[in-house]
Coordinates of C-alpha atoms in Angstrom, one line a residue:
X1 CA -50.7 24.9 -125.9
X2 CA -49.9 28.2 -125.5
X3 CA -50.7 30.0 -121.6
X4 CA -51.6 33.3 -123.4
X5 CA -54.3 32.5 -125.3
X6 CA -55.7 29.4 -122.3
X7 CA -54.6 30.9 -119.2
X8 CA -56.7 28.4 -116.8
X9 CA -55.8 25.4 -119.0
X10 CA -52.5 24.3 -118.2
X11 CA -50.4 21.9 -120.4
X12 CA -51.0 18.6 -120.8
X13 CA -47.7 16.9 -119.8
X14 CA -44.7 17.7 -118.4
X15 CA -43.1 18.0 -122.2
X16 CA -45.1 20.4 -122.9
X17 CA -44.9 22.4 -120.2
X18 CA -41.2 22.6 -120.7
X19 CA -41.9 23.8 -124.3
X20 CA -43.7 26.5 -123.1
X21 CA -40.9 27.3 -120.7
X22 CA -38.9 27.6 -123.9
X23 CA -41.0 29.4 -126.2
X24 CA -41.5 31.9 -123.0
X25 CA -38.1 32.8 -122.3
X26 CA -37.5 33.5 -126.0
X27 CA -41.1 35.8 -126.0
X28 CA -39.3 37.0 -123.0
X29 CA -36.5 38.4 -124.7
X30 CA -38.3 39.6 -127.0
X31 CA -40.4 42.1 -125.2
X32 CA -37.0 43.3 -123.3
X33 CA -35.9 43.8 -127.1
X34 CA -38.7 45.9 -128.1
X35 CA -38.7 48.1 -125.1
X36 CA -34.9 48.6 -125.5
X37 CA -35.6 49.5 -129.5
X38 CA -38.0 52.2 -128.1
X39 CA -36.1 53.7 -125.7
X40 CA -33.4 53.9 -128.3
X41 CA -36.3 55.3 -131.1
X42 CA -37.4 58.0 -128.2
X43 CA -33.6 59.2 -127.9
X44 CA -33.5 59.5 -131.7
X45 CA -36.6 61.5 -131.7
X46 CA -35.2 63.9 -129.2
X47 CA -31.5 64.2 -130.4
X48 CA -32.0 66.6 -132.6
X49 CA -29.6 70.1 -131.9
X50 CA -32.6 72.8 -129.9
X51 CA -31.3 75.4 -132.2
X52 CA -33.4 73.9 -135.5
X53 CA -36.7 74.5 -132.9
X54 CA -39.2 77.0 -134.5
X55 CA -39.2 79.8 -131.5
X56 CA -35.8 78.7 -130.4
X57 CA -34.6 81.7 -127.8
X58 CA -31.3 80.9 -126.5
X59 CA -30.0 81.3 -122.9
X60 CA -33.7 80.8 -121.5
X61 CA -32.8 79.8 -117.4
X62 CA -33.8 76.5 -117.2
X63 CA -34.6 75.7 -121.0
X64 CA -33.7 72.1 -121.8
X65 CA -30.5 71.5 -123.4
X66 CA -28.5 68.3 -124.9
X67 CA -26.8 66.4 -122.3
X68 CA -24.8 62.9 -122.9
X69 CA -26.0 60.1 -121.1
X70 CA -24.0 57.3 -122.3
X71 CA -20.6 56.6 -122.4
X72 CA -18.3 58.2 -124.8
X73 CA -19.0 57.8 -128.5
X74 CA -22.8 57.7 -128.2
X75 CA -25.0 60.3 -129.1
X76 CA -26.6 63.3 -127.0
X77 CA -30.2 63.3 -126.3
X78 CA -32.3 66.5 -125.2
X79 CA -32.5 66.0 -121.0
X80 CA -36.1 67.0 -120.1
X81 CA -37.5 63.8 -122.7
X82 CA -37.4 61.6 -119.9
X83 CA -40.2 62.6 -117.8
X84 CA -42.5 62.0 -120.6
X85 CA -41.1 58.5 -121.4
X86 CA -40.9 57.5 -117.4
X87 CA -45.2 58.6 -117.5
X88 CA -45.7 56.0 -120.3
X89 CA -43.4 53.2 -119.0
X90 CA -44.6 53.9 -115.3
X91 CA -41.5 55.0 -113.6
X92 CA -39.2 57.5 -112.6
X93 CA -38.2 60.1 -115.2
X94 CA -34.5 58.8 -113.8
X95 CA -35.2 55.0 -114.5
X96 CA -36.6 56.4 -118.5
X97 CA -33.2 58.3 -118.5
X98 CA -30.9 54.6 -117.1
X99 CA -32.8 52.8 -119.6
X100 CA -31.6 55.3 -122.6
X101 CA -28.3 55.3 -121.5
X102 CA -28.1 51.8 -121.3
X103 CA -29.8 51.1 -125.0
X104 CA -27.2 53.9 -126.4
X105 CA -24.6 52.0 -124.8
X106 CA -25.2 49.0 -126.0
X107 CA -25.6 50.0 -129.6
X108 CA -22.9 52.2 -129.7
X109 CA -20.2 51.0 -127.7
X110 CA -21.1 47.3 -127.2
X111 CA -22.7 45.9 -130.9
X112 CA -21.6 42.5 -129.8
X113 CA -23.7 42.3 -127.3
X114 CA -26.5 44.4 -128.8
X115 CA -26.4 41.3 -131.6
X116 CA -26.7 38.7 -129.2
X117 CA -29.7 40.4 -127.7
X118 CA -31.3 41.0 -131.1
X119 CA -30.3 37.3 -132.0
X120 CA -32.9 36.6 -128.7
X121 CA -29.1 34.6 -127.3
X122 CA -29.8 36.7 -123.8
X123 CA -31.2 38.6 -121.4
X124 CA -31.6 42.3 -121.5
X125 CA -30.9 43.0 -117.7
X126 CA -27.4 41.6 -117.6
X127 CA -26.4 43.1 -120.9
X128 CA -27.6 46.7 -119.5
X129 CA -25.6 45.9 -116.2
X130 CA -22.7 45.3 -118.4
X131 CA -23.2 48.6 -119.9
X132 CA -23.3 50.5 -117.0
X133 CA -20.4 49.4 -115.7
X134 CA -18.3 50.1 -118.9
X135 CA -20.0 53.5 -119.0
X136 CA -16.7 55.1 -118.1
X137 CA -14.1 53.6 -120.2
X138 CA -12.5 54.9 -123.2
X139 CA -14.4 54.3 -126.2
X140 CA -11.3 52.6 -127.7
X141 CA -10.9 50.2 -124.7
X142 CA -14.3 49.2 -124.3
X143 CA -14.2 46.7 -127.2
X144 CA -12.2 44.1 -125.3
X145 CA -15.2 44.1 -122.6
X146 CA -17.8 44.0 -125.7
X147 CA -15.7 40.8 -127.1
X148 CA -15.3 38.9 -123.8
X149 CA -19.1 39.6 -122.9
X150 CA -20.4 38.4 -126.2
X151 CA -18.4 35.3 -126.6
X152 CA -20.7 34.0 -123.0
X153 CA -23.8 36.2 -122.8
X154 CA -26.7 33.9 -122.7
X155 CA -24.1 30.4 -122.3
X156 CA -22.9 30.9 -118.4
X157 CA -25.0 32.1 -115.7
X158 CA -25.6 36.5 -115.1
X159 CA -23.2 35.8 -112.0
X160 CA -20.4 34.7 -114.4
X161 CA -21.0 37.2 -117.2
X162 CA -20.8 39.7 -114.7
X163 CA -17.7 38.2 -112.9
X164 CA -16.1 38.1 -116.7
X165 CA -17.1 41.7 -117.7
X166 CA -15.5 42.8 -114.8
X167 CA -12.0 41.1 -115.0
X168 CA -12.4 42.6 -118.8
X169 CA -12.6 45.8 -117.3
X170 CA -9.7 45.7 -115.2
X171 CA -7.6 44.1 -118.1
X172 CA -8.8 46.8 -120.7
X173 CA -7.6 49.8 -118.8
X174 CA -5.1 48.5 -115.5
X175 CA -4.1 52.4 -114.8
X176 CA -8.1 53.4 -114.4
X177 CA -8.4 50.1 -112.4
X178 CA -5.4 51.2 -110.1
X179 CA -6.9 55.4 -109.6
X180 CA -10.6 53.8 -108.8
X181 CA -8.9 51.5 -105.9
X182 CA -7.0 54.9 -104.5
X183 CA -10.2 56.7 -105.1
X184 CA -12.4 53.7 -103.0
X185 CA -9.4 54.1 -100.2
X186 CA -9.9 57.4 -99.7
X187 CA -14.0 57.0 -99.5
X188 CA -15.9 56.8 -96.2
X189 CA -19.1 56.8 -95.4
X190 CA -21.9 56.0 -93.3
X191 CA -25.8 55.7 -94.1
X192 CA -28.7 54.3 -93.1
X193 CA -31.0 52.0 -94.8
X194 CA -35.1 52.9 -94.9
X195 CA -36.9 51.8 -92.0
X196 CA -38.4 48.4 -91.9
X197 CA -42.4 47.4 -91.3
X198 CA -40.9 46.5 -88.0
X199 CA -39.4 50.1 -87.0
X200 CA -36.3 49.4 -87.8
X201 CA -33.1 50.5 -90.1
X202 CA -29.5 49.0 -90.5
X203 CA -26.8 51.1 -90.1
X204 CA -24.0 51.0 -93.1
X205 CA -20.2 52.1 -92.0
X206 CA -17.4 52.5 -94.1
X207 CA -14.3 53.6 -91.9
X208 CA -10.8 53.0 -91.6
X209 CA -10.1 49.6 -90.2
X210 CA -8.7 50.9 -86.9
X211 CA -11.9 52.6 -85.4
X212 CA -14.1 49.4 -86.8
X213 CA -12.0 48.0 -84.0
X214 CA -12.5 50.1 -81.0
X215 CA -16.5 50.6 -82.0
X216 CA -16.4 47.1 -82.3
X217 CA -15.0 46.7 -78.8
X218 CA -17.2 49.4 -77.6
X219 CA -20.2 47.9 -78.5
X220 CA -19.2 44.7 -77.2
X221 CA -18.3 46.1 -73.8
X222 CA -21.9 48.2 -73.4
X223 CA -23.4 44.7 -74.4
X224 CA -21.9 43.1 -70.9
X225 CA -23.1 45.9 -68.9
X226 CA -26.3 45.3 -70.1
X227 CA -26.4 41.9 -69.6
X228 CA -26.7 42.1 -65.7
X229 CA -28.6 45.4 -66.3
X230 CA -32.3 44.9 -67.4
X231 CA -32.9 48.5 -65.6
X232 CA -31.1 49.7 -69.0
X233 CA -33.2 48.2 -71.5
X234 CA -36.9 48.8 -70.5
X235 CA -37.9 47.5 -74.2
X236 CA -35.9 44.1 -73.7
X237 CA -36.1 43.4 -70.2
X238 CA -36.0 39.5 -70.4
X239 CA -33.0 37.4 -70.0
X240 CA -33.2 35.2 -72.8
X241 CA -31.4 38.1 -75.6
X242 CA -28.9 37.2 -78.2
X243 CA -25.5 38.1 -78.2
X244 CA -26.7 40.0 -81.2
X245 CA -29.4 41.3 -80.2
X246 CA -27.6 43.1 -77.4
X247 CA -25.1 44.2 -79.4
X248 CA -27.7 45.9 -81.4
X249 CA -28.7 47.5 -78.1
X250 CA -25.5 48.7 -77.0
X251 CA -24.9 49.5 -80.8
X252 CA -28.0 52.4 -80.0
X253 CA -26.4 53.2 -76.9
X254 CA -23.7 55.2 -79.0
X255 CA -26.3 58.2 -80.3
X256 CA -26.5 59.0 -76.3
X257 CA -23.3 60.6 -75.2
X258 CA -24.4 61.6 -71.9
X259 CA -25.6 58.5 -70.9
X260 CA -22.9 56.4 -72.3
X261 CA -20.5 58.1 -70.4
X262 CA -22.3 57.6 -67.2
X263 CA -22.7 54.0 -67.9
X264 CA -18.9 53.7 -68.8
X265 CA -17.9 55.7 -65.8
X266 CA -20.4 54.0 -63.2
X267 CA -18.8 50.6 -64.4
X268 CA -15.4 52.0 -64.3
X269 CA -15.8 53.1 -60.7
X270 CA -17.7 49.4 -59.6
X271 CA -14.5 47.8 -61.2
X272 CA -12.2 50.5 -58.9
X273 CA -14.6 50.0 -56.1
X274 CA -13.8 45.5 -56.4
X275 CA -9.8 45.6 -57.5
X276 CA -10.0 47.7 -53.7
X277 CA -11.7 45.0 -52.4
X278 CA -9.6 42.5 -54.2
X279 CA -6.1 44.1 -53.1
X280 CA -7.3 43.7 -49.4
X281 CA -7.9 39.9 -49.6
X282 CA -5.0 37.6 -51.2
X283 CA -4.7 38.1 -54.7
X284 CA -6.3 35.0 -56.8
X285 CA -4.5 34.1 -59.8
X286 CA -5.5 36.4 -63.0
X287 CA -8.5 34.5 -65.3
X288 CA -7.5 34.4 -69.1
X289 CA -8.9 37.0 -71.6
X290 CA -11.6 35.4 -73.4
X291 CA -11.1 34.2 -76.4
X292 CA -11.2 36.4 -79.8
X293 CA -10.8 39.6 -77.5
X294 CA -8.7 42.1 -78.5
X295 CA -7.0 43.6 -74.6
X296 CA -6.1 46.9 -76.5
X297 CA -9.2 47.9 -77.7
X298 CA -11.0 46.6 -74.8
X299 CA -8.5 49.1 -73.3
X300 CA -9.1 51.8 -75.1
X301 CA -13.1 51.5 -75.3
X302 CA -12.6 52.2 -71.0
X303 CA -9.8 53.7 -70.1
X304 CA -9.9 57.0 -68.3
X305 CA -7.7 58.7 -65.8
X306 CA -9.1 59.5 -62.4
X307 CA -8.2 63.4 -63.4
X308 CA -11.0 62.4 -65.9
X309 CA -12.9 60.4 -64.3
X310 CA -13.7 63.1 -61.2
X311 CA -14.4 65.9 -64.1
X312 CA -17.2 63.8 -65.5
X313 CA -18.9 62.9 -62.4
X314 CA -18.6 66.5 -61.5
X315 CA -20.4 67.7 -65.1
X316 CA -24.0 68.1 -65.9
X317 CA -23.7 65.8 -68.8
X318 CA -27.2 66.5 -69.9
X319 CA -26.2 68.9 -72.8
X320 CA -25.2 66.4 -74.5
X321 CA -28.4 64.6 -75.0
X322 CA -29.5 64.8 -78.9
X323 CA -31.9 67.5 -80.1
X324 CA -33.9 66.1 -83.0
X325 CA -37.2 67.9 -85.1
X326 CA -39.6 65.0 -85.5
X327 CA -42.7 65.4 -87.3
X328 CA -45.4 62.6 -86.9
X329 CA -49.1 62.2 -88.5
X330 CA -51.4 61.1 -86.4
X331 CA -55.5 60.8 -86.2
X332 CA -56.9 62.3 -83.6
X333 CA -58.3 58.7 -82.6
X334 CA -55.0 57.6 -81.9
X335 CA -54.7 60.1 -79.2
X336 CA -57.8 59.1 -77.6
X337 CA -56.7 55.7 -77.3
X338 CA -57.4 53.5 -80.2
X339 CA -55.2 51.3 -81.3
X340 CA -53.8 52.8 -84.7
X341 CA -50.3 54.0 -86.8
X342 CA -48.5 56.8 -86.8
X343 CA -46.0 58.1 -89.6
X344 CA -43.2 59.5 -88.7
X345 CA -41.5 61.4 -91.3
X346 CA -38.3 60.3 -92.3
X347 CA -38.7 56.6 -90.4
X348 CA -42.3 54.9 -91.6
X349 CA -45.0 53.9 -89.8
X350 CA -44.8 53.7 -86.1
X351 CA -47.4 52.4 -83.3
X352 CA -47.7 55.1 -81.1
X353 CA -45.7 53.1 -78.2
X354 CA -43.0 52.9 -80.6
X355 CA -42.8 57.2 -81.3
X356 CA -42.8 57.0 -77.5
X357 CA -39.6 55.2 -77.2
X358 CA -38.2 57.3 -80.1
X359 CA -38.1 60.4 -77.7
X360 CA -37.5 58.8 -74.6
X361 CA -33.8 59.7 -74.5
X362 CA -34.2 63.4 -75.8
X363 CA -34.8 66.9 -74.6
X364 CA -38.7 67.0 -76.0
X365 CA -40.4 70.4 -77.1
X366 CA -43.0 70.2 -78.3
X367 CA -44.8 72.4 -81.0
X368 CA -48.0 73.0 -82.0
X369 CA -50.2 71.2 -84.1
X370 CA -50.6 71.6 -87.7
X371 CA -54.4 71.4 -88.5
X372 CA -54.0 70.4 -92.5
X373 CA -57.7 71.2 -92.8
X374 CA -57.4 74.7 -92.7
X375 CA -56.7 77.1 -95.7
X376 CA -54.1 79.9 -96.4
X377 CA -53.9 81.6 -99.6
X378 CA -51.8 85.4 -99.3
X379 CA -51.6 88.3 -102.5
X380 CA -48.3 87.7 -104.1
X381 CA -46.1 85.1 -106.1
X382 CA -44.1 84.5 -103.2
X383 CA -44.9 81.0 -101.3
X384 CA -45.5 82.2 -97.3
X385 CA -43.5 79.5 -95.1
X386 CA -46.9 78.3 -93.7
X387 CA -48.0 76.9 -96.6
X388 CA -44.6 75.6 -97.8
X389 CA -44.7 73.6 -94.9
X390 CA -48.4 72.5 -95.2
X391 CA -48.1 71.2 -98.6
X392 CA -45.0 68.9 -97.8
X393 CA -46.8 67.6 -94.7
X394 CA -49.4 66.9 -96.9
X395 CA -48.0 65.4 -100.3
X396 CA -45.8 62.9 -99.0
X397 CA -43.6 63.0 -102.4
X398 CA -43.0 65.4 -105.7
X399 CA -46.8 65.9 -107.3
X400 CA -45.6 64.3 -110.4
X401 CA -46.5 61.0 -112.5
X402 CA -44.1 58.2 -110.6
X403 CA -42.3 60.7 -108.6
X404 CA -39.7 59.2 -106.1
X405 CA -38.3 62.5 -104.3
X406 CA -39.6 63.0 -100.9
X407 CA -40.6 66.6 -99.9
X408 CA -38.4 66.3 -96.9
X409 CA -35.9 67.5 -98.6
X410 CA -36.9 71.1 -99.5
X411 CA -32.9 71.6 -101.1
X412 CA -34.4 69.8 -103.5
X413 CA -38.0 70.5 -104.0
X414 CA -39.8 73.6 -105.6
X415 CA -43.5 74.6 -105.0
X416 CA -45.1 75.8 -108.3
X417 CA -47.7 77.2 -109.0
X418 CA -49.8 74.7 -111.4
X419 CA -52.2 77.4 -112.6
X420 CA -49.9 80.5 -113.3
X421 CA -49.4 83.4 -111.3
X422 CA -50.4 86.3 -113.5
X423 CA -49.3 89.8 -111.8
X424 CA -52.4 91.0 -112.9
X425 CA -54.8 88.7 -112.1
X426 CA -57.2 88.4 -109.1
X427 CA -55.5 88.2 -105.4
X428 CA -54.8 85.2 -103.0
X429 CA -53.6 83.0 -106.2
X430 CA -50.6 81.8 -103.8
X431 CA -51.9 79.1 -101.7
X432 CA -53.4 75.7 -101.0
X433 CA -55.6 75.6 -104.0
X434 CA -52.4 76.3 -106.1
X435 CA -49.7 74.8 -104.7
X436 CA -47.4 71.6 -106.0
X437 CA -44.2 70.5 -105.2
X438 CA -41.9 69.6 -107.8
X439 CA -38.4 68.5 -108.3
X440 CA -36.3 70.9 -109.9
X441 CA -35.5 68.8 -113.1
X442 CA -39.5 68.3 -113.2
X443 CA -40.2 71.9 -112.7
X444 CA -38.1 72.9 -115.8
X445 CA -39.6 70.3 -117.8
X446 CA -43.2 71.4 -116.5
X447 CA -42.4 74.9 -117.6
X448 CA -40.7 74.3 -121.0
X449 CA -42.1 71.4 -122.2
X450 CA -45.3 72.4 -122.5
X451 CA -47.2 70.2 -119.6
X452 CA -50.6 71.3 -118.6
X453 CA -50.9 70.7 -114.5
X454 CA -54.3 71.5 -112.8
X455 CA -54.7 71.4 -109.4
X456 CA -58.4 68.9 -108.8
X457 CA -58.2 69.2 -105.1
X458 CA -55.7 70.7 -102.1
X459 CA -53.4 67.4 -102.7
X460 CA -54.3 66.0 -106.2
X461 CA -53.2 67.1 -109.4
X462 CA -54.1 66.7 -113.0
X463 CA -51.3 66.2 -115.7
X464 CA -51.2 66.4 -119.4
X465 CA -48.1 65.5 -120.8
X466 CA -46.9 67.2 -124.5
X467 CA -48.1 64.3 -126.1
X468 CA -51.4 63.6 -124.6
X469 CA -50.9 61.7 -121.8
X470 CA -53.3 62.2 -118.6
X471 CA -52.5 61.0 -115.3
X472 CA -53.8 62.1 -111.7
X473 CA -51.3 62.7 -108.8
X474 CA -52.4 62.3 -105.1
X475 CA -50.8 61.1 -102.2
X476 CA -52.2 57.6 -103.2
X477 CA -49.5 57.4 -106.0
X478 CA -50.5 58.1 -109.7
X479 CA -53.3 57.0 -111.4
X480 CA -53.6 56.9 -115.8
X481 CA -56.9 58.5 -116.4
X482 CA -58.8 58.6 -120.0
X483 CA -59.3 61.3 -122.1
X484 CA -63.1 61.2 -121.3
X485 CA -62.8 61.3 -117.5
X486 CA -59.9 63.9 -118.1
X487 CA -62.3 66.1 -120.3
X488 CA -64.2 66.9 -117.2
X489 CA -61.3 68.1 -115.1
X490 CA -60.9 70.5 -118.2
X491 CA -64.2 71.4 -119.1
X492 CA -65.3 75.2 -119.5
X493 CA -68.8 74.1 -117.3
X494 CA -68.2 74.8 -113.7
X495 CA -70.8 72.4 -112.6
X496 CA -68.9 69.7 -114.9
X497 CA -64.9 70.4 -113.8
X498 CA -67.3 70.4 -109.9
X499 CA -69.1 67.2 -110.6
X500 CA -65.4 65.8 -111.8
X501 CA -64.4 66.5 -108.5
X502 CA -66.6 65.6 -106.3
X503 CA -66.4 62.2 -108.4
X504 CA -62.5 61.7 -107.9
X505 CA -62.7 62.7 -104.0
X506 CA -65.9 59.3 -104.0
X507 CA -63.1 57.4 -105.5
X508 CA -60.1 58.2 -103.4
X509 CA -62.2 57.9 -100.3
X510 CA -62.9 54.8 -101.1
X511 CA -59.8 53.6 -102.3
X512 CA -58.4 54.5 -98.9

């Protein structure tokens, strides 16, 4: 029995549904195989040197070009193919561009390993993994990796092919090994992670081993004074908090300065205030440290001189409160009082409670409202700053097919004009009605490629790639259209591209 063909009938016995385990994993492998031999086919197709193009015009700014995205000793592919091949597969023009480095790899530098995957003897994903991470060595070394990995891949777990490839790595080029480690010693960093549907982020540190210490011990100190101090932590008032989750508390407590210090210092002067007291009466024997504290940095997380001490107590230590731009989307109902979300850009979704206590320990200023329902369009092919800003508020990400930049980031984003500018056409062509944000990588491929973008609406766009593939771009996501409801986007008949419309805004609305 096979599930494709019965889906609602399942197998008979427990034999045969272990066949059909079987035969699936194999079918599996299979499909992997196939989309690996396409990627491969589409790098083919586009390897070919520009200069052969009919038209070619060399040193065009932006014009694509032949870039290497493999290791060494695989071939060069032309770099703006991706974005058509991420629209088909449904992904990021850089996962299309992973994928063809990974295929090129594999048949290239590791044909061990691409055997055993034609052979169906194992799985796709750990044999690309093993291609990435042998991306950089020498084509002549890589061929001890390529033996090691075939003689297991598809006989030991992905944990153990992995662990192998690795220690092949190593053993294949020791001097590399040794400059990465020097390299990774001299790295530090820290980020953050994206925010939670509970509001919240994890911070990653890398830093020397030293100051891991002392923040340790900071943290750890701020977490007793809050312990005793539910005045402190409005949020968490109760006494029944983790050690952990205090921690986290006092962990916040560093991104306020100002009132870190005071903390610190009004603790410092309650401890001066009892050893007083203490040195009056007889002196009681000295309790132990607790156990797993480290005296110095408990120390050094506290220690001030009284020259110091009467300086800060002196000083208007609100300067040093954080000064942060925050935009957050809201509906006006939210304001009025029903219950509802707001996003905040650059965090997620936030009751409104919750952008309250985002501010709380800030210097607030507050600037106006931006009404996204009203227009601006201006003579020119210049983008005016108001309506930069209006279309990032607006399109939450790039306007194209499976775009993953965020418009945050205007470094990296351009606005383009999706029907041309012509110098001398008719006036207000820069605007809202022609207006898209666009990575830079996408814009050159938009411009050179020969993609047709109409703009359907103030934040929805129409794309047409080079090869006939129509997709619609909102702040929903992307959506594959047909060529049929595509043809009335396109059509010369004002009331049809109006009645195409009219018909997309029905079905957004009610999507939303």
């Amino acid at each position: 029995m096979d599930l494709a063909t019965a889906p609602d009938a399942p197998p008979a016995d427990a034999a045969e549904t272990l066949a059909l385990a079987e035969r699936l994993v194999v079918r599996r492998r299979q499909v992997e195989l196939d989309d690996l031999r396409v990627a491969a086919h589409w790098a083919a197709l586009h390897g070919s040197d520009l200069r052969e193009d009919p038209g070619f015009v060399r040193g065009r700014p932006g014009a694509d070009r032949l870039i290497s995205v493999g290791g060494e000793g695989t071939p060069k592919v032309r770099e703006l193919c991706f974005h058509e091949l991420g629209i088909a597969r449904q992904v990021h023009a850089q996962a299309a561009r992973a994928l063809v480095a990974d295929v090129l790899d594999l048949r290239h530098r590791l044909p061990l390993t691409w055997a055993r995957l034609e052979a169906l003897a194992g799985d796709a994903f750990v044999a690309r993994k093993v291609a990435a991470k042998t991306r950089e060595l020498p084509l002549g070394l890589v061929g001890l990796v390529d033996v090691a990995v075939a003689t297991v891949l598809g006989r030991v777990s992905a944990g153990r092919v992995l662990a192998i490839a690795e220690a092949a790595i190593i053993e294949a080029d020791t001097a590399g090994h040794a400059e990465k480690l020097a390299a990774e010693r001299r790295r530090r960093y820290l980020g953050l992670s994206r925010t939670d549907e509970h509001g919240l982020r994890t911070v990653i540190a890398r830093v020397a081993a030293g100051d891991a210490v002392w923040i340790d011990a900071t943290v750890d100190r701020v977490a007793d004074l809050l312990t005793t101090r539910p005045d402190l932590r409005p949020e968490d008032p109760g006494d029944d908090l983790t050690r952990d989750e205090l921690r986290a508390l006092a962990f916040g407590w560093l991104a306020r300065p100002a009132e870190l210090l005071h903390l610190l210092l009004e603790a410092a002067h309650t401890a001066e205030q009892d050893t007083q007291a203490a040195d009056e009466t007889d002196a009681a024997e000295p309790e132990p440290e607790p156990e797993g504290v480290d005296p110095l940095a408990e120390s050094r997380s506290t220690a001030l001189s009284q020259e110091a001490l009467d300086l800060f107590r002196a000083a208007d230590l609100t300067t040093l409160a954080p000064s942060v731009q925050l935009f957050v989307h809201l509906h006006q109902e939210v304001l009025d009082g029903t219950p509802g979300v707001a996003r905040v850009e650059g965090i997620g979704p936030h009751l409104l409670e919750q952008v309250v206590g985002l501010v709380a320990h800030t210097r607030v200023t507050v600037t106006p409202v931006v009404d996204l329902a009203d227009r601006h369009a201006v003579d020119g092919y210049e983008f005016p700053q108001a309506v930069r800003h209006r279309t990032r508020l607006r399109m939450p990400a790039e306007a194209a097919p499976h775009a993953t930049r965020v418009t945050g980031n205007s470094q990296r984003i351009d606005l383009d004009h999706p029907t041309p500018y012509d110098p001398t056409g008719p006036p207000k062509q820069t605007g809202d009605h022609n207006a898209a944000p666009l990575g830079r990588t996408t814009h050159r491929a938009k411009t050179h490629l020969g993609y047709r973008v109409l703009q359907i609406g103030v934040d929805a766009w129409l794309w047409r790639t080079p090869h006939g593939l129509w997709r619609v771009v909102d702040p929903r996501g992307t959506h594959p259209i047909s060529d049929f409801d595509a043809a009335g986007f396109t059509s010369p008949d004002p009331l049809q591209r109006s009645l195409a419309r009219l018909w997309w805004e029905h079905c957004a609305s009610k999507a939303a």
